[in-house]
Short mmCIF file of C-alpha atoms in Angstrom, two decimals:
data_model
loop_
_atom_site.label_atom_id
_atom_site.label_comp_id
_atom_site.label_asym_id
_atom_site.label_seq_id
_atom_site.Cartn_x
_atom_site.Cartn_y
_atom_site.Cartn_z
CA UNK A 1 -27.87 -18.78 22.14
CA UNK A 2 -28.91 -16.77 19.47
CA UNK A 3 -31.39 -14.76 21.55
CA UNK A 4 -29.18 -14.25 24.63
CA UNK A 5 -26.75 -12.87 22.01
CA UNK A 6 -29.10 -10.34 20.72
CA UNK A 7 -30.70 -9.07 24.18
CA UNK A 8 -26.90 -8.57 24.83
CA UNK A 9 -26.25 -6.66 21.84
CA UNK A 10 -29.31 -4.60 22.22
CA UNK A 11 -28.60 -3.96 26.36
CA UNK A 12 -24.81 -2.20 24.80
CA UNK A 13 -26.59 -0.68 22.53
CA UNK A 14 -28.47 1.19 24.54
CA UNK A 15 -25.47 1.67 27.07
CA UNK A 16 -23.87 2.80 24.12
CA UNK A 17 -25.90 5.50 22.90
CA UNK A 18 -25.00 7.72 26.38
CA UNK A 19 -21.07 6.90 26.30
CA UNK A 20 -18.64 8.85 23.72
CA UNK A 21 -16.55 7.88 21.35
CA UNK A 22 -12.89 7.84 21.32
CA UNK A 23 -10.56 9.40 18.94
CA UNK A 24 -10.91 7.82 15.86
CA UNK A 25 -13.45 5.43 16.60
CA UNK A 26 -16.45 4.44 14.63
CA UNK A 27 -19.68 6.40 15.91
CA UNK A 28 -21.95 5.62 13.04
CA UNK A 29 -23.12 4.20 9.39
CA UNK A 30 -25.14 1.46 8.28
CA UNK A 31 -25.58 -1.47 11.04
CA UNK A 32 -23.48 0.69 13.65
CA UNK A 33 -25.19 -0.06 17.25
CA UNK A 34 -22.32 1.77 19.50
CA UNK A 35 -21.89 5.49 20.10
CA UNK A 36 -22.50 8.42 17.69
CA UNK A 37 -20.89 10.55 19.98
CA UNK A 38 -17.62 11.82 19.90
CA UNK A 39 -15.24 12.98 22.78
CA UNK A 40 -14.34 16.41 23.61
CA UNK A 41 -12.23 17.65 20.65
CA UNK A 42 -13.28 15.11 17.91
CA UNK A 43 -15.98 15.40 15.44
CA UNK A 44 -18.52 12.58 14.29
CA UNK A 45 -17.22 12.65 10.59
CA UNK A 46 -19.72 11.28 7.74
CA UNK A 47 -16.75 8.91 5.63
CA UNK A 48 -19.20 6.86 3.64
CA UNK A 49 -22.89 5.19 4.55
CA UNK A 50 -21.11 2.32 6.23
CA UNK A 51 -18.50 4.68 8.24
CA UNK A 52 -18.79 7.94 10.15
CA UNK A 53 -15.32 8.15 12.40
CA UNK A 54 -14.34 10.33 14.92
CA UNK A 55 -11.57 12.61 13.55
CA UNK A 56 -10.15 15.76 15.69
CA UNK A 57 -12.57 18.52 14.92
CA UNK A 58 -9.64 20.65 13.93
CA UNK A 59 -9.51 19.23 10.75
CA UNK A 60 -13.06 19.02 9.68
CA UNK A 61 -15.67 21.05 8.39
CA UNK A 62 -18.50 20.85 10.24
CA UNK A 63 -22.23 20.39 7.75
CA UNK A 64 -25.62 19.54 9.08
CA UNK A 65 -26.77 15.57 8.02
CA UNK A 66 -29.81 14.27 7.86
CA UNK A 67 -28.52 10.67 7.50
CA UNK A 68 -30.37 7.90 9.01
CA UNK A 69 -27.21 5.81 9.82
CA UNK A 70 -25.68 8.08 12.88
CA UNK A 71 -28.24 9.71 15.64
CA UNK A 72 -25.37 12.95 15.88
CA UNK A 73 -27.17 16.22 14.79
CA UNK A 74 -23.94 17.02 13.16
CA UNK A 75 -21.02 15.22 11.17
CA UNK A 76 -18.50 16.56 9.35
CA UNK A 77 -16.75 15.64 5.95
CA UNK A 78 -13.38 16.04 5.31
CA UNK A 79 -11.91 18.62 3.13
CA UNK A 80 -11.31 17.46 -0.61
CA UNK A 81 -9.03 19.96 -2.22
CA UNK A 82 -6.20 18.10 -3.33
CA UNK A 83 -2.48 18.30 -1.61
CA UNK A 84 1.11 18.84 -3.50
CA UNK A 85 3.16 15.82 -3.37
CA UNK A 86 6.06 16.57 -1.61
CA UNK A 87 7.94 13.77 -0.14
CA UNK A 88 10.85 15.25 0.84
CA UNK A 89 13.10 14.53 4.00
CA UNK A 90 16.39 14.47 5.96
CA UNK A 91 18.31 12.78 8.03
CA UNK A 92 18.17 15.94 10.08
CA UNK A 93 14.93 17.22 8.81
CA UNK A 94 12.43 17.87 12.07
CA UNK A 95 9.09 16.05 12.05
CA UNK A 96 6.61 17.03 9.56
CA UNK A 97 3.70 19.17 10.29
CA UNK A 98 0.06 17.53 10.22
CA UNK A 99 -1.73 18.42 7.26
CA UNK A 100 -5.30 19.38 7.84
CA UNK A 101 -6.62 18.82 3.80
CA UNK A 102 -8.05 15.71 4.19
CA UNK A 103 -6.56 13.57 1.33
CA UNK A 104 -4.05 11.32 1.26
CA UNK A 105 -1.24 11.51 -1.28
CA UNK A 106 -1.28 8.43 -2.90
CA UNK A 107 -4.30 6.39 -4.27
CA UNK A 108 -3.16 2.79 -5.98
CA UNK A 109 -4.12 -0.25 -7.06
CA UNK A 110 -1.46 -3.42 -7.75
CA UNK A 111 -1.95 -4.57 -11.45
CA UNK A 112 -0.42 -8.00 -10.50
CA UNK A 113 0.38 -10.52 -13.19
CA UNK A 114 4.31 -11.00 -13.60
CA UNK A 115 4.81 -11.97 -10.58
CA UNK A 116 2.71 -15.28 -11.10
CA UNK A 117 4.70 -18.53 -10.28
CA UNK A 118 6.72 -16.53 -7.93
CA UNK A 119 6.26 -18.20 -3.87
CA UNK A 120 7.89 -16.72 -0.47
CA UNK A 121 11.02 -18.98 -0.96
CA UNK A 122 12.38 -16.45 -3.76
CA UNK A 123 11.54 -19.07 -6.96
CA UNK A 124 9.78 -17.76 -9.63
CA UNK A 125 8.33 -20.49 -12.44
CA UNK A 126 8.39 -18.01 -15.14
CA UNK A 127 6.29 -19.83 -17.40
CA UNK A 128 3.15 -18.99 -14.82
CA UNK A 129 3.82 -15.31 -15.39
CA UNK A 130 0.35 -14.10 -17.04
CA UNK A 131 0.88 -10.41 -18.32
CA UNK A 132 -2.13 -8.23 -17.73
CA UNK A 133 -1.65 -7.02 -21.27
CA UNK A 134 -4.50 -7.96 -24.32
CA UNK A 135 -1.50 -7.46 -26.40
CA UNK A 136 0.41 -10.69 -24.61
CA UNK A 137 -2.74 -12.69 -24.70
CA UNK A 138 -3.97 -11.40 -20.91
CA UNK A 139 -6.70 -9.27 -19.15
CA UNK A 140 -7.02 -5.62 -20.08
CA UNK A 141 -4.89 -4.11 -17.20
CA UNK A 142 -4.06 -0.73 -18.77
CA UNK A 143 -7.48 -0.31 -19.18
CA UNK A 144 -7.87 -0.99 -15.75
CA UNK A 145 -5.62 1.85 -15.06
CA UNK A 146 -7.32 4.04 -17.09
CA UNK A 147 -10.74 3.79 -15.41
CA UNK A 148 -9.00 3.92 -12.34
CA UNK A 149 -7.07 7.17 -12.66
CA UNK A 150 -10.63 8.73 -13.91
CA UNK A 151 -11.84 7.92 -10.59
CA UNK A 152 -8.94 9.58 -9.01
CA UNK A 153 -6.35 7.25 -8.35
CA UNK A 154 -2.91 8.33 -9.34
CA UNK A 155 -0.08 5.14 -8.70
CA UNK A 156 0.15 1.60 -9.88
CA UNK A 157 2.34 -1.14 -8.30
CA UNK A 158 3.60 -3.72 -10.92
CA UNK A 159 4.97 -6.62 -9.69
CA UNK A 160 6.98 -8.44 -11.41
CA UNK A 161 9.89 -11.91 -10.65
CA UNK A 162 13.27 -11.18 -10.96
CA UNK A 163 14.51 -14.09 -12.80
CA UNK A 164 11.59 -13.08 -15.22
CA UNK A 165 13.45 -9.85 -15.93
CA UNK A 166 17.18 -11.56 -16.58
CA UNK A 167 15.50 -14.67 -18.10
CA UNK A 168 16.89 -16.77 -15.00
CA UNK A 169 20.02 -15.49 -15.19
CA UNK A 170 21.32 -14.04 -11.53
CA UNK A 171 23.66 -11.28 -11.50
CA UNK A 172 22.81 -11.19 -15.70
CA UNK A 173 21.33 -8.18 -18.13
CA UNK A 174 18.29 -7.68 -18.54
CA UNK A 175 16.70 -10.32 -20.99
CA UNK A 176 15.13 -8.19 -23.94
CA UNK A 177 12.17 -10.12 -24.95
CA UNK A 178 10.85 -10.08 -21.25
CA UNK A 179 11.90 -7.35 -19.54
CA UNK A 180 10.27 -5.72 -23.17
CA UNK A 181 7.15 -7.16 -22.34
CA UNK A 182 7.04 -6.06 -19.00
CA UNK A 183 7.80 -2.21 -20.47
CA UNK A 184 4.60 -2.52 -22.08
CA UNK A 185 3.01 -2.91 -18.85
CA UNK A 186 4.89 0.42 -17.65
CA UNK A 187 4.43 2.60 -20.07
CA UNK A 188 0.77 1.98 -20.27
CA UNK A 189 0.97 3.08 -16.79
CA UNK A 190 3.12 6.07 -17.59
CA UNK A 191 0.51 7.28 -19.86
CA UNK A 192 -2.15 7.42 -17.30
CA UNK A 193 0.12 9.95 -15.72
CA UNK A 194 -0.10 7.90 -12.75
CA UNK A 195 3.05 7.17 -10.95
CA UNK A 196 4.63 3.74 -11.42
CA UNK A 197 6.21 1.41 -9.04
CA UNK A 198 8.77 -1.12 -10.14
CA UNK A 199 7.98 -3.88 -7.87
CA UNK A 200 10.61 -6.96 -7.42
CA UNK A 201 8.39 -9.54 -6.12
CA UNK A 202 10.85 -12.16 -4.74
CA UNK A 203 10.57 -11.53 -0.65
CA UNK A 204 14.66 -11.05 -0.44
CA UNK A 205 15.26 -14.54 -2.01
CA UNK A 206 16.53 -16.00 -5.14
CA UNK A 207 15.62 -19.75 -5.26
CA UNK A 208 15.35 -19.84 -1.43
CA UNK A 209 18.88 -17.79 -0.69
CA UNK A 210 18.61 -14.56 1.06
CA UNK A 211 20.47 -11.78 -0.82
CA UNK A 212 23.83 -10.74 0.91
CA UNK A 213 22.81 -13.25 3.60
CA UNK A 214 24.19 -16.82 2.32
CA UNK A 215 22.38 -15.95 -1.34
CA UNK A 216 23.15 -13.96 -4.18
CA UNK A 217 25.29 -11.30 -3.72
CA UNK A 218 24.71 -7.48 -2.94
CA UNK A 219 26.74 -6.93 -6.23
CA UNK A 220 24.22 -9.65 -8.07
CA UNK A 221 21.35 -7.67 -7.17
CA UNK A 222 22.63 -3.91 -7.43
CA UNK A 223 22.87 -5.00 -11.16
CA UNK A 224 19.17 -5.75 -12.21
CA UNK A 225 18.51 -2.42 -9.94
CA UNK A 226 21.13 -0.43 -12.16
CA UNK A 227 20.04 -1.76 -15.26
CA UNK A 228 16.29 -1.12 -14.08
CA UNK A 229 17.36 2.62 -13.14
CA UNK A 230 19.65 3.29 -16.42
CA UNK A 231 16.17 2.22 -18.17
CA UNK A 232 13.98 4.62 -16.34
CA UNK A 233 16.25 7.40 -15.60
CA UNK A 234 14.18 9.69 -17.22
CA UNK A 235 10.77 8.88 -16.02
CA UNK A 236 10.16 11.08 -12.86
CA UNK A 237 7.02 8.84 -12.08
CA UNK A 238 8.89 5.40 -11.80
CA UNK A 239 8.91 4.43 -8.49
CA UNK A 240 11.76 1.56 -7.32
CA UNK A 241 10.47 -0.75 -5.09
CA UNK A 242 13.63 -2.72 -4.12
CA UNK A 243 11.95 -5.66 -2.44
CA UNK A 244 8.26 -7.16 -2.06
CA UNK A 245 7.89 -8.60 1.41
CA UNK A 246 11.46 -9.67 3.15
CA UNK A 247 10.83 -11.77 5.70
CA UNK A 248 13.01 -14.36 8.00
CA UNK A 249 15.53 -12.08 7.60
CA UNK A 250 18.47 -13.07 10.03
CA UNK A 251 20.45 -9.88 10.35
CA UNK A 252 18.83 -6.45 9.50
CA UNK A 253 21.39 -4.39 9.28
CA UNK A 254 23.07 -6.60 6.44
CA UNK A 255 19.80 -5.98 5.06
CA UNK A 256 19.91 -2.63 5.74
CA UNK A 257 23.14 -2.91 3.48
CA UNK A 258 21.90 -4.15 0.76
CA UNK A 259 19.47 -1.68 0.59
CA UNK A 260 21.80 0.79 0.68
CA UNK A 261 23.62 -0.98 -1.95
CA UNK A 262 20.50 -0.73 -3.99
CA UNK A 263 19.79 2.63 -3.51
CA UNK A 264 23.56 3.37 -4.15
CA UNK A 265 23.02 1.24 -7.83
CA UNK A 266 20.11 3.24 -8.49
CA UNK A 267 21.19 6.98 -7.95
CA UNK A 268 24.73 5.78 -9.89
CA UNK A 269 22.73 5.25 -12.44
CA UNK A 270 21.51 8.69 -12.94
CA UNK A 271 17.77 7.86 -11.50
CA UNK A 272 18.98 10.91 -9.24
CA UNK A 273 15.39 12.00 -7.95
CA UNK A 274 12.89 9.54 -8.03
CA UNK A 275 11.01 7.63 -5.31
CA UNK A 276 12.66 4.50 -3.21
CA UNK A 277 10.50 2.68 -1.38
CA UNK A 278 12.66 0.45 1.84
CA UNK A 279 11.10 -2.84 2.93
CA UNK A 280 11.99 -4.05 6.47
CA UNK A 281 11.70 -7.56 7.91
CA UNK A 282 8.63 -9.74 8.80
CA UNK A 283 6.97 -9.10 5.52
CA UNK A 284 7.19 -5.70 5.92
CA UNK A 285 4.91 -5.34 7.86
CA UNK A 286 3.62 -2.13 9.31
CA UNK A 287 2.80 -3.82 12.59
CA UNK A 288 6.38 -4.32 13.58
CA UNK A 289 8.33 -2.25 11.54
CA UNK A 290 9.56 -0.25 14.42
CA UNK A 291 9.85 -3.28 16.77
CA UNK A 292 12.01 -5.38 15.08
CA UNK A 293 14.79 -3.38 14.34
CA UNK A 294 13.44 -2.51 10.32
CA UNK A 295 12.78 1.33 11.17
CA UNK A 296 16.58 2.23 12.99
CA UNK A 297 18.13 -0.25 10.40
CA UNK A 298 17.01 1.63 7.01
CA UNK A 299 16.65 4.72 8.63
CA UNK A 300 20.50 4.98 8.20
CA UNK A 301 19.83 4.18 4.12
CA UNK A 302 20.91 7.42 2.42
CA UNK A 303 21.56 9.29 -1.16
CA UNK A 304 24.62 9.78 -2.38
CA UNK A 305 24.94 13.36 -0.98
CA UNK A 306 24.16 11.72 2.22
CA UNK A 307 20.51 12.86 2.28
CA UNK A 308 17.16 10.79 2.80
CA UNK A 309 14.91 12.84 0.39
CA UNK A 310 13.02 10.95 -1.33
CA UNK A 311 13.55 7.48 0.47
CA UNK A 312 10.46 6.23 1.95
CA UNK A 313 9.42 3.46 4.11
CA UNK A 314 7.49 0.60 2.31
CA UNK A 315 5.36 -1.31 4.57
CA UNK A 316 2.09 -3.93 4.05
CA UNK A 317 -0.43 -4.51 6.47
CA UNK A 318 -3.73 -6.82 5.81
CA UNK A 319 -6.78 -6.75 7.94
CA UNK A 320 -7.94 -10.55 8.11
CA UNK A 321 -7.04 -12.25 11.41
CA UNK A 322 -3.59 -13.50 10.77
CA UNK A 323 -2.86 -10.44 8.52
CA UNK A 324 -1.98 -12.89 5.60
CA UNK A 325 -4.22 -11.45 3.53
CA UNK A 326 -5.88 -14.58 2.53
CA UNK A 327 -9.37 -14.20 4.54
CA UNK A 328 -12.14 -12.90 2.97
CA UNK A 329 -13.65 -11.58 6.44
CA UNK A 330 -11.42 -8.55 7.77
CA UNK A 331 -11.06 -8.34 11.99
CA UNK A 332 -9.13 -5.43 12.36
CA UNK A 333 -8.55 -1.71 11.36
CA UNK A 334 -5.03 -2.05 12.51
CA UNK A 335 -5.23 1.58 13.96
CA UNK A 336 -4.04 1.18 17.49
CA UNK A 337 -2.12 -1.78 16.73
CA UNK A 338 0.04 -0.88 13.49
CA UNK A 339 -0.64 3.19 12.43
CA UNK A 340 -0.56 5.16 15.43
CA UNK A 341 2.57 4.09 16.83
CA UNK A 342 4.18 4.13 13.02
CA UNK A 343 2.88 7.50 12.80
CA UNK A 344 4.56 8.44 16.12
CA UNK A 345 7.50 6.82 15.17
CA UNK A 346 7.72 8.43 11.71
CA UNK A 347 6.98 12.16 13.21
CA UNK A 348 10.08 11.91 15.92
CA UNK A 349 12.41 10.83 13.08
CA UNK A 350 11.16 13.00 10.49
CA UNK A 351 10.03 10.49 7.79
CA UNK A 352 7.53 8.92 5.48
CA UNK A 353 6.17 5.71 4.94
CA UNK A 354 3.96 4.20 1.77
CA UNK A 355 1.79 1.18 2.40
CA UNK A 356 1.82 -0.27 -0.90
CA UNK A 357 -0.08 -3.86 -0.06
CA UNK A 358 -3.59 -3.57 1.95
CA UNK A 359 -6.80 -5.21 1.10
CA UNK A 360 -9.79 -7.66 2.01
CA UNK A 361 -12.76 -9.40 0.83
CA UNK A 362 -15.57 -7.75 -0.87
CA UNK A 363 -17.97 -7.91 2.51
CA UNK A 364 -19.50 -5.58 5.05
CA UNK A 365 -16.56 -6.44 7.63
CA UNK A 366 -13.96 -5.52 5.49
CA UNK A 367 -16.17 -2.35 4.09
CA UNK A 368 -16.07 -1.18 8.10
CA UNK A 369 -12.66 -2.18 9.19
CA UNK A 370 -10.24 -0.91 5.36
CA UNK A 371 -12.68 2.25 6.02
CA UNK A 372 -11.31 3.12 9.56
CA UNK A 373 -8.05 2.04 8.41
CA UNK A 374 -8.58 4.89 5.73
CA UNK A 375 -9.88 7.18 7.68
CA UNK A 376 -6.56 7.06 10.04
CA UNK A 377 -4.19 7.12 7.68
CA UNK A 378 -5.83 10.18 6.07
CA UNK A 379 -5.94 11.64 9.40
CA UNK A 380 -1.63 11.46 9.81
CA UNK A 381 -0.90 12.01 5.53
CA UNK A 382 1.59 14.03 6.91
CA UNK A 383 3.93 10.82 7.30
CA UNK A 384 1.62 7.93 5.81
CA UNK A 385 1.33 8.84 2.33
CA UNK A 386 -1.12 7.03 1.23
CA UNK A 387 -2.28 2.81 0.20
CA UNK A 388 -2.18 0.44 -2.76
CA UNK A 389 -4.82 -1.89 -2.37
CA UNK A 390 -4.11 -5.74 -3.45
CA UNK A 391 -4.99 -6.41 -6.02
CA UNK A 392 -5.77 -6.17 -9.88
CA UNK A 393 -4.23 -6.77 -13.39
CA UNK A 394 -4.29 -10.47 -14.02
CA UNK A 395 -6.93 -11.37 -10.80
CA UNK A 396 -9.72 -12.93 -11.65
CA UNK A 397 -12.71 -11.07 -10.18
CA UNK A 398 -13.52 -14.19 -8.28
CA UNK A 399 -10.20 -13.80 -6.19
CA UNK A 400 -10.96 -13.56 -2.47
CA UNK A 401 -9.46 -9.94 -2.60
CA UNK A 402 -9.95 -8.78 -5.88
CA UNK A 403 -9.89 -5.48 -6.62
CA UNK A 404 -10.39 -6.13 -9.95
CA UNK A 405 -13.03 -4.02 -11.83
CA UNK A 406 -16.10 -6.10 -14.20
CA UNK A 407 -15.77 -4.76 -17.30
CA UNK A 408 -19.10 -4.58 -20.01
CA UNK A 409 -18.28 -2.77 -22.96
CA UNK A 410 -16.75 0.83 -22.03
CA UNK A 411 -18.08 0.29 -19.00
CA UNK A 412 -16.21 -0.12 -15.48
CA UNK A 413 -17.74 -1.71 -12.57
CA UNK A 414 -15.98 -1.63 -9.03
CA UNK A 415 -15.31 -4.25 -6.50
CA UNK A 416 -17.55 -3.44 -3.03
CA UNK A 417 -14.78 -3.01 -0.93
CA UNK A 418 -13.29 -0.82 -3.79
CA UNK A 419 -16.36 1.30 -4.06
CA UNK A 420 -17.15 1.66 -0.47
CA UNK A 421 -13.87 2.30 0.57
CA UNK A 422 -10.34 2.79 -1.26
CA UNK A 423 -11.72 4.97 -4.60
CA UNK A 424 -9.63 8.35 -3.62
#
């Protein structure tokens, strides 16, 4: 079997060689045996050794290569120079115009670690929280911020439980000695310069009740978001994340309303101009965002001066075969089946979206697919503004997607995957 399945991939390889590449396909780097080739229009771009991609030659700059992994005479690499953030929007904003600078917006890493003990029913054990702080008695993860902003990256997404903040109180202040500790992990972020997104890590739940839906109230949860905002009012670079991961949400546009409610809490509380990241249904995924009613529901979420600026789409999407991000082998780029039609989506109604979970395993399938799934999104930063990988902080570096940089001395060492692939 093994040598029938090796004529066969030879026999496509050389097919291959003749044929073209589509749009935003793969047409070279180390191991590639299809075309190097791009159609009419698209340019056979040099991303990294393991990935050349075919991006439209409009927004490339074309260089001669004498790289042994692609058989093109040419590639192209993508322009570096940096892009302002500007996220803003409207409800009757038209759609964005492509940008043609090759970098994405946002670069990030999750420094996970408060949210441990907290599972997809909404319960949080907080006595399995493990702060990635030295000064709490965990790993160094503000010095894994700093190493990573020196390569480039520029926002952190901190997870933390919610009854970890109010002490397992619901609908109750903010407890001091924990939500103190978990300050520590945010301003050690803040003085990166990085921006900084509050993440509540309970999947629309509280002990297994869906918020507004059966569970704690809208008003129970608009008060850990007000007190959250009245605490970081002044911090332009704190990002609220309402909600990690909804999912089995029966009725979207109640959900819809209690995001509002949120975002209503938040601006109240004089957090007037920050970022506000919306999660839809199905684990937010990016997949089905539009399908299942997520998109048209939040899309109605506004500001109090009835604006969207500033409110952005927060969606996930893995590459292992389930998308549960549990795999260490990757199967998909999620291109044709997840970003394009989000991007098309996004561009008729004038938004922006943030994928703030992605990852895989630290091996040469995840290295090809997470760098395609790069590639695309830089290719539409117009309206996907960039990816935090999953995941950091407290991880050991033995976690099947760790992200997690080896640390000797003063010295940093990346993850593959990271390396190869997410480092801006």
């Amino acid at each position: 079997m093994k040598t029938l399945i090796a004529l066969g991939v030879a026999g496509l390889s050389a097919l291959s060689v003749r044929a073209q590449q589509t749009l935003y396909g793969q047409c070279g780097g180390i191991g590639w045996t299809g075309a190097t080739t791009c159609v009419s229009g698209a340019t056979c771009t040099l991303l990294n050794s393991y990935y050349y991609q075919c991006l439209p030659a409009s927004s490339t700059t074309s260089h001669s290569s004498t790289s042994s992994h692609s058989s093109s005479s040419t590639t192209t690499t993508p322009t570096t120079t940096p892009t302002t953030i500007s996220t803003t929007t409207s409800s009757t904003s038209s759609s964005p115009s492509a940008s043609a600078t090759g970098s994405l917006k946002f670069y990030g890493v999750n420094i996970a670690g408060f949210d441990f003990g907290c599972g997809t029913d909404g319960t949080c054990n907080t006595t399995q929280a493990y702060p990635p702080l030295v000064s709490l008695g965990g790993p160094d993860g503000a010095g894994q911020m700093q190493h990573f902003v020196s390569e480039g990256y520029n926002i952190f997404r901190l997870p933390v439980g919610w009854q970890y903040l109010v002490a397992n109180t619901l609908g109750g202040p903010l407890d001091p000695t924990n939500s103190g500790k978990y300050d520590q992990l945010v301003q050690a972020c803040l003085s990166t310069g990085a921006y900084c997104i509050i993440d509540i890590h309970n999947y629309a739940r509280w002990n297994g009740g869906i918020i507004g839906q059966g569970g704690p109230t809208n008003a129970q949860f608009t008060s850990l978001w007000s007190a959250l905002a009245t605490k970081y009012k002044a911090q332009s670079k704190v990002v609220f994340g309402i909600m990690n991961e909804p999912h089995d949400v029966p009725d979207i546009n109640a959900w819809a309303a209690t995001v509002q409610a949120a975002v209503t809490a938040i601006r109240q509380a004089g957090a007037t101009s920050q970022l506000i990241l919306l999660p839809g249904n199905n684990w937010t995924s990016a997949q089905t965002f539009v399908s299942n009613g997520s998109g048209a529901a939040l899309a109605a979420v506004t500001n109090l001066d009835g604006t969207t600026t500033n409110l952005i789409f927060d969606v996930h999407k893995y590459l292992d075969s389930d998308n549960s991000g549990t795999h260490a082998e990757c199967t998909t780029d999620n291109v044709s089946s997840s970003w394009q039609p989000l991007a098309t989506w996004l561009r008729s109604v004038g938004r922006q979206a943030l994928n703030t979970e992605t990852g895989g395993g630290n091996v040469a399938s995840c290295v090809q697919y997470m760098c395609s799934q790069v590639a695309y999104q830089t290719s539409v930063n117009d309206v996907i503004l960039g990816y935090v990988g999953w995941a950091a902080g407290s991880f050991a570096t033995s976690y099947v997607l760790s992200e997690t940089p080896t640390q000797s001395g003063s010295t940093w060492t990346d993850q593959l995957l990271v390396s190869s692939c997410m480092k801006p």
